[in-house]
Short mmCIF file of C-alpha atoms and ligand atoms in Angstrom, two decimals:
data_model
loop_
_atom_site.label_atom_id
_atom_site.label_comp_id
_atom_site.label_asym_id
_atom_site.label_seq_id
_atom_site.Cartn_x
_atom_site.Cartn_y
_atom_site.Cartn_z
CA MET Y 1 17.95 -6.07 3.95
CA LYS Y 2 17.90 -7.64 7.39
CA THR Y 3 15.99 -4.90 9.27
CA CYS Y 4 13.56 -3.88 6.53
CA PRO Y 5 9.93 -4.65 7.54
CA PHE Y 6 8.89 -5.27 3.93
CA CYS Y 7 11.79 -7.70 3.41
CA ALA Y 8 10.64 -9.49 6.59
CA ILE Y 9 7.21 -9.82 4.97
CA THR Y 10 8.66 -11.16 1.72
CA ARG Y 11 10.73 -13.71 3.69
CA GLY Y 12 7.60 -14.86 5.53
CA GLU Y 13 8.95 -13.59 8.85
CA ALA Y 14 6.18 -11.06 9.54
CA PRO Y 15 2.39 -11.37 9.39
CA VAL Y 16 0.80 -10.14 6.19
CA SER Y 17 -2.62 -10.03 4.56
CA THR Y 18 -1.67 -10.92 1.01
CA VAL Y 19 -3.55 -9.76 -2.07
CA PHE Y 20 -1.04 -11.06 -4.62
CA GLU Y 21 2.35 -12.73 -4.69
CA ASP Y 22 4.64 -14.12 -7.37
CA LYS Y 23 8.42 -14.50 -7.53
CA GLU Y 24 9.02 -10.78 -8.14
CA VAL Y 25 6.13 -8.79 -6.69
CA MET Y 26 3.87 -8.78 -3.66
CA ALA Y 27 0.67 -6.85 -2.87
CA PHE Y 28 -0.77 -6.64 0.64
CA ILE Y 29 -3.03 -4.60 2.92
CA PRO Y 30 -1.17 -1.94 4.96
CA LEU Y 31 -1.51 -2.00 8.75
CA HIS Y 32 -3.43 1.30 8.65
CA PRO Y 33 -5.54 1.24 5.48
CA VAL Y 34 -7.14 4.65 4.91
CA TYR Y 35 -10.04 2.91 3.15
CA PRO Y 36 -11.05 -0.68 2.50
CA GLY Y 37 -9.19 -1.57 -0.67
CA ALA Y 38 -6.06 0.44 0.14
CA CYS Y 39 -3.15 -1.77 -0.83
CA LEU Y 40 0.65 -1.72 -1.12
CA VAL Y 41 2.51 -3.20 -4.09
CA ILE Y 42 6.21 -3.90 -3.64
CA PRO Y 43 9.07 -5.55 -5.50
CA LYS Y 44 10.28 -8.53 -3.44
CA ILE Y 45 13.90 -7.46 -3.83
CA HIS Y 46 15.06 -4.72 -1.46
CA ILE Y 47 15.49 -1.51 -3.44
CA ASP Y 48 14.96 1.73 -1.54
CA HIS Y 49 13.87 4.18 -4.25
CA PHE Y 50 11.16 3.36 -6.77
CA THR Y 51 13.19 5.27 -9.35
CA ASP Y 52 16.05 2.74 -8.96
CA LEU Y 53 13.97 -0.30 -9.98
CA PRO Y 54 15.14 -1.92 -13.21
CA ASP Y 55 12.64 -1.10 -15.97
CA PRO Y 56 11.14 -4.61 -16.29
CA LEU Y 57 10.56 -4.84 -12.52
CA ALA Y 58 9.07 -1.32 -12.38
CA ALA Y 59 6.73 -2.34 -15.19
CA ARG Y 60 5.76 -5.54 -13.35
CA VAL Y 61 5.04 -3.60 -10.12
CA MET Y 62 2.91 -1.14 -12.10
CA VAL Y 63 0.98 -3.91 -13.87
CA ILE Y 64 0.12 -5.54 -10.53
CA ALA Y 65 -0.88 -2.13 -9.11
CA GLN Y 66 -3.14 -1.69 -12.14
CA GLN Y 67 -4.73 -5.12 -11.61
CA VAL Y 68 -5.27 -4.36 -7.91
CA GLY Y 69 -6.80 -1.02 -8.94
CA ARG Y 70 -9.23 -2.80 -11.28
CA LYS Y 71 -10.24 -5.11 -8.46
CA ILE Y 72 -10.72 -2.15 -6.11
CA MET Y 73 -13.00 -0.51 -8.70
CA GLU Y 74 -14.98 -3.74 -9.08
CA VAL Y 75 -15.38 -4.40 -5.34
CA TYR Y 76 -15.60 -0.92 -3.78
CA ASN Y 77 -16.65 1.27 -6.75
CA PRO Y 78 -14.73 4.44 -5.78
CA LEU Y 79 -14.69 7.39 -8.22
CA ARG Y 80 -11.01 6.76 -8.99
CA VAL Y 81 -8.10 4.66 -7.90
CA GLY Y 82 -4.92 6.64 -7.24
CA LEU Y 83 -1.26 5.73 -6.89
CA LEU Y 84 1.23 7.27 -4.51
CA VAL Y 85 4.96 6.75 -4.09
CA HIS Y 86 6.69 8.70 -1.35
CA GLY Y 87 8.91 6.25 0.47
CA PHE Y 88 9.55 8.15 3.68
CA THR Y 89 8.22 5.58 6.14
CA VAL Y 90 9.72 2.31 4.89
CA PRO Y 91 12.90 2.48 2.75
CA HIS Y 92 11.74 -0.28 0.39
CA ALA Y 93 10.10 0.81 -2.85
CA HIS Y 94 6.31 0.59 -2.59
CA LEU Y 95 3.25 1.86 -4.41
CA HIS Y 96 0.16 2.81 -2.46
CA VAL Y 97 -2.95 1.88 -4.44
CA ILE Y 98 -5.78 3.95 -2.98
CA PRO Y 99 -9.52 4.19 -3.61
CA GLN Y 100 -10.52 7.84 -4.04
CA TYR Y 101 -14.00 9.18 -3.41
CA GLY Y 102 -13.46 12.82 -4.44
CA PRO Y 103 -11.01 15.11 -6.23
CA LEU Y 104 -9.29 16.16 -2.98
CA ASP Y 105 -9.29 12.66 -1.56
CA ILE Y 106 -5.55 12.26 -1.58
CA MET Y 107 -4.16 9.77 0.86
CA HIS Y 108 -2.34 12.06 3.23
CA LYS Y 109 -5.33 14.22 4.13
CA HIS Y 110 -6.26 11.23 6.31
CA TYR Y 111 -3.01 11.64 8.24
CA ALA Y 112 -3.49 15.36 8.99
CA TYR Y 113 -4.46 16.58 12.44
CA CYS Y 114 -4.01 19.74 14.47
CA ALA Y 115 -1.80 19.85 17.55
CA ASP Y 116 -0.01 22.73 19.23
CA GLY Y 117 -1.60 25.14 16.76
CA LYS Y 118 -0.02 23.41 13.75
CA VAL Y 119 -1.11 20.93 11.12
CA GLN Y 120 0.71 17.69 11.84
CA PHE Y 121 0.77 14.34 10.07
CA GLY Y 122 0.64 10.86 11.54
CA ASP Y 123 -1.49 7.75 11.75
CA LYS Y 124 -2.94 8.45 15.23
CA ASP Y 125 -6.49 8.96 13.86
CA ILE Y 126 -6.38 6.03 11.44
CA PRO Y 127 -7.74 2.84 12.97
CA THR Y 128 -5.33 -0.03 13.54
CA LEU Y 129 -7.08 -3.09 12.21
CA SER Y 130 -6.76 -6.59 13.59
CA ARG Y 131 -5.14 -9.31 11.48
CA PRO Y 132 -8.55 -10.94 10.76
CA GLU Y 133 -9.88 -7.55 9.59
CA LEU Y 134 -6.81 -7.07 7.37
CA ASP Y 135 -7.20 -10.62 6.03
CA ARG Y 136 -10.85 -9.93 5.17
CA LEU Y 137 -9.86 -6.77 3.26
CA ALA Y 138 -7.17 -8.75 1.41
CA ALA Y 139 -9.70 -11.40 0.47
CA ASP Y 140 -11.99 -8.69 -0.97
CA ILE Y 141 -9.43 -7.69 -3.63
CA ARG Y 142 -7.28 -10.80 -3.95
CA LEU Y 143 -6.07 -11.33 -7.51
ZN1 LIG Z 201 13.26 -4.30 2.07
#
């Protein structure tokens, strides 16, 4: 898809800190990693919903996510590595592979903040890393 930011990455038209790439799948560091080791795994073809991936491609995406998770365990030694699929920010299927340091350490607690007397969600409190910082994190877990 022409306007999809993940398709721009797969076409080499946007900067990316790559952890893994083959002809079907790509893994890279998100712009706002909640922890060192946080990684996205995507199919290179534009498909919006993870549930719409053909079975062999879904399996391939999961295998790469598993390999990234093993590398995260080896390098950062979190208690667990979790997976999350929600798909509300970028309409291109993607798995978040996330180091977890406690049982309530789900990804989106990092996005929560209070404003106007309500709990809100956004990335305003998550640091925006520079490309060299993102590249260093990618190098840490590169497959
Ligand atoms: Zn796309």
